[in-house]
XYZ file of C-alpha atoms in Angstrom:
593
model
C 53.434 33.953 -28.136
C 52.109 33.586 -31.869
C 53.934 33.328 -34.355
C 55.219 36.522 -36.003
C 54.276 37.619 -40.326
C 57.839 36.873 -40.493
C 58.135 33.348 -38.986
C 55.021 32.762 -40.632
C 56.526 33.629 -44.097
C 59.695 31.627 -43.418
C 57.259 28.682 -42.072
C 55.725 28.546 -45.221
C 58.956 29.202 -47.997
C 60.012 26.309 -46.501
C 56.743 23.926 -46.848
C 57.072 25.149 -50.220
C 60.812 23.925 -50.881
C 60.162 20.707 -48.902
C 57.161 19.875 -51.164
C 58.955 20.160 -54.088
C 61.878 18.443 -52.684
C 59.196 15.640 -52.111
C 58.333 15.775 -55.658
C 61.285 15.741 -57.173
C 62.406 12.595 -55.087
C 58.703 10.484 -55.686
C 59.163 11.604 -59.385
C 63.343 10.149 -59.962
C 61.705 6.916 -57.266
C 59.202 6.452 -59.889
C 61.808 6.525 -62.530
C 64.013 4.320 -61.344
C 60.829 1.546 -61.200
C 59.700 1.720 -64.209
C 63.619 1.528 -65.930
C 64.448 -1.440 -63.547
C 60.969 -3.206 -62.615
C 59.739 -3.670 -58.780
C 61.634 -5.791 -56.114
C 62.093 -9.402 -57.428
C 60.722 -12.421 -55.127
C 63.586 -15.059 -54.175
C 62.875 -18.432 -52.965
C 64.916 -20.304 -50.228
C 65.911 -23.656 -49.971
C 63.555 -25.285 -47.214
C 66.678 -27.175 -45.557
C 68.417 -23.634 -45.202
C 65.951 -22.211 -42.976
C 64.918 -22.582 -39.310
C 63.843 -25.080 -36.931
C 60.792 -26.782 -37.288
C 59.400 -25.030 -33.662
C 61.300 -21.769 -32.817
C 61.492 -20.136 -29.668
C 58.531 -18.326 -28.356
C 58.466 -15.348 -26.160
C 58.041 -14.868 -22.729
C 56.895 -11.425 -20.932
C 59.701 -10.805 -18.526
C 57.955 -12.179 -14.977
C 56.046 -14.949 -14.421
C 52.213 -14.683 -14.403
C 51.045 -14.846 -11.041
C 47.828 -17.790 -10.086
C 45.546 -15.840 -11.199
C 42.234 -15.919 -8.381
C 39.322 -18.526 -9.511
C 36.355 -17.660 -11.724
C 34.351 -19.212 -14.043
C 36.537 -19.303 -16.984
C 39.127 -17.022 -18.119
C 42.983 -18.421 -18.535
C 42.137 -21.874 -18.097
C 43.521 -22.665 -21.537
C 40.190 -23.757 -23.422
C 37.311 -21.294 -23.920
C 34.029 -22.267 -24.735
C 32.167 -20.915 -28.193
C 28.743 -22.011 -27.679
C 29.068 -25.732 -29.663
C 32.590 -25.183 -30.007
C 35.394 -25.348 -27.475
C 39.156 -23.251 -28.877
C 42.097 -24.456 -27.412
C 45.378 -21.691 -28.183
C 48.290 -24.324 -29.990
C 51.368 -21.911 -29.578
C 53.853 -25.167 -31.281
C 54.899 -25.332 -34.912
C 56.512 -26.691 -37.721
C 58.219 -25.247 -39.983
C 56.742 -25.100 -43.511
C 58.093 -22.569 -45.885
C 59.858 -19.470 -45.949
C 59.914 -16.641 -48.527
C 62.584 -14.177 -48.963
C 63.169 -10.627 -50.837
C 66.326 -9.010 -51.305
C 65.476 -7.299 -48.256
C 66.443 -10.573 -45.394
C 64.060 -8.827 -42.833
C 60.748 -8.394 -45.040
C 61.286 -12.494 -44.959
C 58.506 -14.554 -44.187
C 58.064 -17.937 -42.594
C 54.815 -20.367 -42.944
C 53.872 -23.017 -40.270
C 51.907 -26.132 -39.246
C 50.353 -26.455 -36.267
C 51.514 -29.302 -33.579
C 50.942 -31.199 -30.698
C 47.205 -30.137 -30.881
C 45.221 -31.782 -28.182
C 43.306 -34.861 -28.698
C 39.964 -34.744 -30.647
C 40.594 -30.772 -31.235
C 41.122 -30.242 -34.852
C 43.507 -27.719 -37.462
C 41.865 -24.966 -38.639
C 44.544 -23.856 -40.621
C 48.525 -22.256 -40.439
C 49.906 -20.405 -39.118
C 52.724 -17.539 -40.216
C 54.434 -14.133 -39.490
C 57.255 -11.906 -40.514
C 60.628 -13.035 -39.572
C 61.762 -9.778 -38.180
C 59.714 -10.301 -35.275
C 60.272 -12.003 -32.087
C 57.998 -15.583 -31.831
C 55.181 -15.438 -30.026
C 52.807 -17.046 -32.516
C 49.472 -19.225 -32.298
C 46.366 -20.458 -33.566
C 42.975 -21.696 -32.270
C 41.831 -25.503 -33.169
C 38.617 -26.689 -32.511
C 36.351 -29.259 -31.375
C 32.489 -29.690 -30.859
C 31.130 -30.088 -27.753
C 28.793 -32.919 -27.833
C 26.369 -32.253 -25.806
C 25.720 -29.354 -27.945
C 26.829 -30.324 -31.416
C 23.202 -31.174 -33.424
C 22.283 -28.797 -35.382
C 19.615 -28.892 -37.722
C 19.106 -27.900 -41.274
C 15.536 -27.337 -41.674
C 15.243 -27.778 -45.336
C 17.158 -31.136 -44.998
C 15.925 -32.552 -41.371
C 19.527 -34.179 -41.002
C 21.918 -33.227 -38.307
C 25.162 -31.299 -39.608
C 28.268 -31.323 -37.127
C 30.232 -28.095 -36.400
C 32.928 -29.101 -38.383
C 33.374 -31.371 -42.090
C 36.597 -32.118 -43.626
C 37.080 -30.506 -47.435
C 36.263 -32.024 -50.416
C 38.696 -29.636 -51.851
C 41.395 -27.783 -51.894
C 42.416 -25.439 -54.326
C 45.889 -24.144 -55.503
C 45.602 -20.309 -54.514
C 49.343 -19.848 -55.320
C 53.211 -21.321 -56.091
C 56.277 -19.730 -55.843
C 57.374 -22.269 -58.300
C 57.730 -20.814 -61.968
C 55.795 -24.100 -63.528
C 59.388 -25.049 -64.554
C 59.354 -29.085 -63.041
C 62.615 -29.687 -62.451
C 62.974 -26.336 -59.553
C 60.385 -27.655 -57.258
C 62.807 -28.015 -54.006
C 62.437 -24.991 -52.421
C 58.962 -24.128 -53.451
C 55.925 -22.984 -51.263
C 52.497 -23.811 -52.896
C 49.685 -22.399 -50.846
C 45.512 -24.103 -50.591
C 42.411 -23.214 -50.076
C 39.766 -25.902 -48.290
C 37.147 -25.877 -50.685
C 34.401 -26.604 -47.951
C 30.786 -28.438 -47.891
C 28.066 -26.678 -48.744
C 26.842 -25.067 -45.874
C 30.165 -24.686 -44.121
C 33.264 -22.014 -44.507
C 36.999 -22.399 -44.637
C 38.734 -20.968 -41.754
C 42.325 -20.920 -43.251
C 44.689 -22.021 -45.609
C 47.516 -24.715 -46.486
C 50.938 -24.407 -47.321
C 52.683 -27.139 -48.888
C 56.403 -27.356 -49.987
C 54.776 -29.677 -52.785
C 52.563 -29.899 -55.410
C 51.133 -32.250 -54.449
C 47.705 -31.817 -52.994
C 46.971 -32.092 -49.147
C 45.065 -34.837 -47.589
C 41.359 -33.891 -46.639
C 41.289 -35.046 -43.454
C 44.468 -32.274 -42.327
C 41.833 -29.589 -41.864
C 38.356 -29.184 -40.643
C 35.521 -26.518 -42.207
C 33.428 -24.561 -39.881
C 29.257 -25.006 -39.882
C 28.577 -21.276 -41.270
C 25.727 -19.951 -38.450
C 29.530 -21.125 -36.428
C 31.237 -17.872 -38.105
C 31.564 -13.901 -38.704
C 32.861 -12.658 -41.732
C 36.457 -11.280 -41.291
C 38.660 -9.002 -42.911
C 42.397 -8.125 -44.260
C 44.151 -6.197 -41.840
C 47.969 -5.999 -42.129
C 49.825 -6.631 -44.724
C 52.234 -9.337 -43.758
C 54.027 -10.186 -47.307
C 53.431 -8.470 -50.483
C 55.708 -10.203 -53.545
C 55.685 -7.673 -56.876
C 53.377 -5.481 -58.784
C 52.572 -5.413 -61.981
C 56.289 -5.753 -63.617
C 56.393 -8.791 -61.626
C 55.949 -12.447 -62.687
C 54.245 -13.721 -59.658
C 51.839 -11.133 -57.949
C 50.664 -12.166 -54.342
C 49.754 -10.486 -51.152
C 49.175 -12.465 -47.811
C 47.369 -11.386 -45.017
C 46.848 -11.078 -40.883
C 42.965 -10.802 -40.790
C 40.268 -9.875 -37.817
C 37.120 -9.815 -37.221
C 35.158 -7.386 -39.814
C 32.315 -6.817 -36.026
C 34.641 -5.838 -33.553
C 34.613 -4.005 -30.293
C 32.426 -4.962 -26.923
C 29.689 -6.234 -28.639
C 31.188 -8.221 -32.046
C 31.875 -11.607 -30.960
C 34.270 -12.652 -34.472
C 36.890 -14.246 -32.467
C 40.219 -14.594 -34.590
C 41.737 -17.545 -35.280
C 45.174 -15.671 -36.046
C 45.914 -17.839 -39.373
C 46.049 -15.868 -42.524
C 44.508 -14.810 -45.564
C 46.606 -14.728 -49.413
C 45.482 -13.628 -53.222
C 46.839 -12.413 -56.347
C 44.239 -10.523 -56.655
C 41.727 -8.989 -53.627
C 40.415 -5.714 -54.222
C 39.805 -4.150 -51.467
C 36.357 -4.279 -49.968
C 35.804 -7.649 -52.126
C 34.792 -10.394 -49.138
C 37.130 -13.265 -48.155
C 37.089 -16.558 -48.619
C 37.858 -17.334 -45.110
C 35.675 -16.538 -41.660
C 36.257 -16.036 -38.605
C 34.875 -18.405 -35.498
C 31.702 -17.004 -33.846
C 31.037 -16.579 -29.960
C 28.039 -17.970 -29.551
C 27.935 -18.361 -25.628
C 25.756 -15.691 -23.966
C 27.586 -15.682 -20.856
C 31.436 -14.815 -21.982
C 32.362 -17.299 -19.430
C 36.070 -16.500 -20.241
C 35.976 -13.049 -19.198
C 37.976 -11.976 -16.543
C 35.268 -11.581 -12.982
C 35.938 -8.665 -10.730
C 38.819 -10.418 -8.378
C 40.810 -11.337 -11.606
C 40.187 -7.831 -12.337
C 41.976 -6.575 -10.026
C 44.373 -8.719 -9.895
C 45.753 -7.929 -13.823
C 45.410 -4.241 -13.348
C 47.682 -5.011 -10.183
C 50.146 -6.970 -12.029
C 50.343 -5.430 -15.153
C 49.200 -1.670 -14.763
C 51.652 0.491 -16.311
C 53.031 3.753 -14.922
C 52.402 6.915 -16.599
C 55.435 9.373 -17.359
C 55.199 13.055 -17.794
C 57.756 15.361 -19.378
C 59.779 17.170 -17.325
C 58.409 20.137 -18.664
C 55.159 19.288 -17.817
C 53.317 21.823 -16.326
C 49.248 21.126 -17.323
C 49.590 18.024 -15.207
C 46.441 15.215 -14.304
C 43.853 15.381 -11.498
C 41.432 13.093 -10.783
C 37.963 14.563 -11.641
C 36.388 14.927 -7.854
C 39.511 17.290 -7.446
C 38.699 19.434 -10.601
C 34.511 19.918 -9.575
C 36.315 20.850 -6.007
C 38.308 23.635 -7.108
C 35.755 25.212 -8.826
C 34.798 23.295 -12.502
C 32.024 24.771 -13.950
C 28.531 24.083 -15.529
C 27.401 26.275 -18.221
C 24.407 26.136 -19.978
C 23.320 27.591 -23.746
C 21.842 31.203 -23.326
C 23.294 31.351 -19.657
C 26.548 33.684 -18.588
C 26.557 31.848 -15.283
C 28.473 29.075 -14.713
C 27.398 26.106 -11.891
C 29.078 24.514 -9.232
C 29.206 20.621 -9.779
C 29.612 17.961 -6.801
C 32.401 16.402 -6.658
C 30.619 12.986 -7.616
C 29.252 14.954 -10.942
C 25.913 13.979 -9.782
C 24.430 17.219 -10.465
C 25.467 17.117 -13.825
C 23.243 16.594 -16.559
C 22.977 12.490 -17.665
C 22.327 10.853 -20.896
C 21.489 11.927 -24.566
C 24.006 13.020 -26.492
C 26.224 15.827 -27.861
C 24.138 18.608 -28.559
C 26.044 22.127 -27.734
C 23.222 22.643 -25.003
C 26.023 22.346 -22.026
C 29.502 22.079 -21.344
C 32.288 22.586 -18.725
C 34.387 25.206 -18.072
C 37.703 26.156 -15.814
C 36.270 28.683 -12.482
C 37.317 32.567 -13.106
C 39.898 33.946 -11.491
C 42.631 34.074 -9.189
C 41.578 30.048 -9.274
C 41.462 29.407 -12.880
C 45.445 29.087 -13.325
C 45.935 27.097 -10.418
C 43.457 24.939 -11.922
C 44.775 24.302 -15.263
C 47.605 23.069 -13.683
C 45.928 19.841 -11.870
C 47.589 18.099 -9.528
C 49.491 15.024 -9.632
C 48.812 13.848 -5.745
C 45.312 13.078 -6.380
C 45.615 11.890 -10.502
C 44.231 8.039 -11.091
C 43.199 5.681 -13.950
C 39.786 5.676 -15.073
C 39.389 1.603 -15.627
C 36.023 0.028 -18.585
C 36.891 -3.278 -18.729
C 35.259 -5.026 -21.677
C 35.185 -8.049 -24.321
C 37.398 -8.012 -27.338
C 37.298 -10.905 -30.011
C 34.322 -12.576 -29.069
C 35.414 -12.590 -25.410
C 38.812 -14.618 -25.787
C 40.893 -11.100 -25.303
C 39.642 -8.370 -22.495
C 40.453 -4.652 -23.172
C 41.570 -2.943 -20.093
C 40.842 0.472 -21.327
C 42.505 3.171 -19.122
C 41.477 7.037 -19.268
C 43.358 9.462 -17.512
C 41.852 13.184 -17.565
C 43.763 16.544 -17.359
C 41.859 20.030 -16.675
C 43.576 21.449 -19.307
C 45.287 20.613 -22.534
C 48.323 23.009 -23.844
C 49.024 24.277 -26.992
C 51.024 22.861 -29.343
C 54.175 23.456 -30.836
C 54.717 23.082 -35.047
C 57.542 21.813 -36.308
C 58.517 22.514 -40.374
C 62.226 20.596 -41.105
C 65.047 21.154 -38.034
C 62.548 24.449 -37.013
C 59.983 24.438 -33.947
C 57.918 27.163 -33.220
C 56.022 27.235 -29.714
C 51.759 28.065 -30.553
C 50.899 30.153 -27.416
C 46.889 29.091 -28.197
C 46.383 26.629 -30.875
C 45.939 23.139 -29.291
C 44.821 24.487 -25.932
C 41.806 23.395 -24.734
C 40.173 22.574 -21.042
C 39.307 18.869 -20.491
C 42.103 16.762 -22.190
C 40.562 12.867 -21.347
C 43.328 11.164 -23.132
C 43.624 6.712 -22.509
C 45.236 3.744 -23.281
C 44.271 -0.198 -23.608
C 45.812 -3.298 -22.430
C 44.646 -6.009 -24.548
C 45.330 -9.203 -22.577
C 44.403 -13.161 -23.666
C 41.730 -15.059 -21.674
C 42.743 -18.278 -22.853
C 46.321 -18.053 -19.936
C 46.249 -14.706 -18.977
C 48.617 -13.331 -20.731
C 48.880 -9.294 -21.695
C 49.229 -9.250 -25.622
C 50.001 -5.716 -26.951
C 48.860 -1.906 -25.330
C 47.009 0.533 -27.658
C 48.290 3.991 -27.526
C 46.109 7.046 -28.065
C 47.055 9.743 -30.349
C 45.027 12.927 -30.524
C 42.926 11.125 -33.233
C 44.534 8.075 -34.198
C 46.529 5.537 -32.164
C 48.626 2.561 -32.607
C 48.884 -1.496 -31.418
C 52.360 -2.132 -30.139
C 53.014 -6.152 -28.982
C 54.204 -7.086 -25.583
C 57.281 -7.613 -26.776
C 58.195 -4.183 -28.211
C 57.349 -2.624 -24.989
C 59.266 -1.228 -22.622
C 59.002 -2.515 -18.800
C 59.373 -0.660 -15.764
C 58.946 -3.677 -12.975
C 58.053 -6.832 -13.709
C 55.506 -7.378 -16.659
C 54.613 -3.512 -16.018
C 55.366 -1.726 -19.123
C 55.613 2.466 -19.092
C 53.118 4.733 -21.174
C 54.779 8.304 -22.019
C 52.228 11.213 -21.695
C 53.642 14.141 -24.302
C 54.111 17.249 -23.003
C 51.697 19.889 -23.099
C 49.351 17.405 -25.354
C 49.101 14.386 -23.233
C 48.938 11.563 -26.450
C 50.429 8.812 -25.062
C 53.751 6.849 -26.625
C 55.399 3.772 -26.061
C 59.141 5.130 -25.730
C 60.886 7.761 -25.009
C 61.741 10.898 -27.353
C 60.074 13.106 -30.391
C 57.220 11.907 -32.119
C 55.785 14.139 -35.180
C 52.084 14.147 -35.941
C 51.340 15.472 -39.390
C 53.000 14.773 -42.653
C 56.507 13.028 -42.485
C 56.824 13.415 -46.050
C 56.823 17.560 -45.942
C 58.764 17.052 -42.449
C 55.513 19.274 -41.283
C 53.701 18.410 -37.734
C 53.299 19.060 -34.100
C 56.326 17.873 -31.766
C 55.548 15.051 -29.397
C 58.144 15.326 -27.037
C 57.804 12.459 -24.309
C 60.953 11.647 -21.539
C 60.756 9.557 -18.368
C 60.235 12.031 -15.061
C 60.001 12.722 -11.506
C 56.268 13.593 -12.792
C 54.371 10.061 -12.765
C 51.295 7.611 -12.017
C 51.394 4.326 -10.961
C 47.998 2.699 -12.288
C 48.499 -0.694 -11.087
C 47.807 1.581 -8.095
C 46.159 4.890 -8.456
C 43.029 3.454 -10.834
C 38.969 3.172 -10.461
C 36.995 1.147 -12.105
C 34.178 2.647 -13.684
C 32.866 0.329 -15.875
C 32.697 -3.742 -16.908
C 28.906 -3.915 -18.806
C 29.447 -7.403 -19.175
C 29.395 -8.293 -15.919
C 25.657 -7.305 -15.320
C 23.380 -4.511 -14.146
C 25.492 -2.846 -10.444
C 28.048 -5.490 -11.001
C 30.375 -1.902 -10.836
C 29.222 1.251 -9.971
C 29.209 3.878 -12.376
C 30.078 7.306 -11.464
C 27.991 10.024 -12.311
C 30.227 11.934 -14.243
C 30.558 8.879 -16.327
C 27.442 9.552 -18.015
C 27.919 13.951 -18.695
C 27.282 13.194 -22.617
C 28.811 16.532 -23.632
C 31.718 18.767 -23.642
C 34.409 19.268 -20.536
C 35.494 22.019 -22.490
C 34.179 24.938 -24.455
C 35.137 24.807 -28.450
C 37.116 27.529 -29.718
C 37.911 27.341 -33.438
C 40.903 29.067 -34.935
C 40.086 31.811 -37.252
C 43.881 32.687 -39.369
C 41.632 35.136 -41.524
C 43.292 37.958 -39.627
C 46.751 36.934 -41.595
C 47.271 38.929 -44.782
C 45.401 37.391 -47.603
C 48.803 36.250 -49.665
C 49.665 33.961 -46.405
C 45.660 33.083 -45.710
C 45.789 29.729 -48.242
C 49.274 28.717 -47.396
C 48.769 28.270 -43.544
C 45.049 26.361 -44.540
C 47.260 24.143 -46.425
C 49.645 23.735 -43.353
C 46.517 23.533 -40.572
C 44.980 20.529 -43.309
C 48.059 18.613 -42.473
C 47.472 18.564 -38.768
C 46.001 16.229 -36.223
C 41.989 17.916 -35.764
C 42.249 18.747 -32.571
C 44.476 21.603 -32.611
C 42.098 23.644 -34.484
C 39.348 23.582 -32.490
C 37.301 21.926 -34.646
C 36.217 18.831 -32.396
C 35.356 19.384 -28.809
C 36.778 17.999 -25.643
C 34.097 14.742 -25.346
C 34.670 12.353 -22.429
C 34.969 8.940 -22.377
C 31.848 7.449 -22.542
C 31.190 9.943 -25.764
C 34.540 8.928 -27.591
C 33.318 5.950 -30.270
C 35.993 3.265 -28.431
C 33.744 2.883 -25.813
C 31.872 0.987 -27.050
C 33.504 0.247 -30.590
C 37.660 -1.274 -31.507
C 40.507 1.273 -30.702
C 41.121 2.972 -34.254
C 44.072 0.818 -35.521
């Protein structure tokens, strides 16, 4: 049932109290910052820190021998004029530390570089994470390395030494007596027509030798962008303002050719949107030879396919698409009140085009409606889309699951919960998660968990596993958003304690994606290699649009309730119709996060 007017009044009062409390806390925090300044930066002596080669994270089970193919999991990748290799051995250079020990960051120099390959920059990571780092090193491919500048007629090598270094930042306060234990960050200055790919770090003010790193010819690079802050030293109150970021290619998705080198970006005055002084590599190999073939795709899914657990109180289960069609789903056309039955493979659905509102799918009428809403777990399967990521150096295995119906939401305000009778429910729910696999080795690197209008990447070392290297994916009650661990997740405003509950737990309701799946798309393999089902071309809505109108409430409550819904996921109040996988922007683009 919908909350009563009394319940709504209670919700609004609680929100007002929480809002005022939050504002008071913010004012107190701001006052303390102005009185005492921000968190200060400290340095540690290098002889007190980590060993030169830290232990690396490993997956729970050894990798199987993958089926034979062109270039997948061979340890090196051809990028056109360059060949790249992953290096995971490092020498400790310098470590930062703040008052919070866990926020320290350590910087490393790659070692054990194969003969003929060159470093492009150093690596760093936070101290509160298991070590699973690598950087790419590169060499020219002799048969393809002769490129000629039109203006000069002189052949330009793919890699060249920098002409100089610029000191970007140092932890030293300018005192000659206190150099020990300090870190110095250097940006290579590339020759004309070349780009720097990464930074170097030293523990002395002496410039590194020019042969310690290589710059890359500009046409073999792509623009990159700052991604996540790794180290933040100071603010406007600090004597040492400085930030270190992880980077990623600016153009991503299955059409993007930018290749992450896994170096870092750093500066003391970066402005969002400003172009970075470093670049990433670019994959110019048109065949993307390191991507897995069909046999390797199936082997990857069999080895890594997660088990999807549904909540023990879930009543809106998934089903296969064919079961949904066989059991009475109807195709409606604008202006026609009579629905049309749908072929089991969706062959009579309108194909292509765009989501123009002319067609939509709905549940059958009559007695079958409720039974179809409940789904059919026994027929459920994961629909798999495989695509290149990060310039073909990684493979994204996107797994889509279909539920005939998405149940109503539960509103959480502080410690109080309100089960809504309609808000949040809709016909035809598509959710997904994505496995990102390293094409150098075939290792599972991370999983993306889609959560309504957003989502999050979770590293392999933070996943929960059920068997070998098969992770667990938890589907939330009624809403079917995906999460890596059991519990209650709130979507909305955490600061206000206001949002929609996402409850996830293990149960006897599950689907094993390593066996219950169907490969529906892998465009990079070429036309006809993977046959796409007819329903995948349906670009319209898999359910009618529903907009929940709060104008039925008393005038005094409308504004407050409107403010509540603004903070909630947009799908919950009907502004987004449920579209199929191919209509989602992450089908071609990268995941949100």
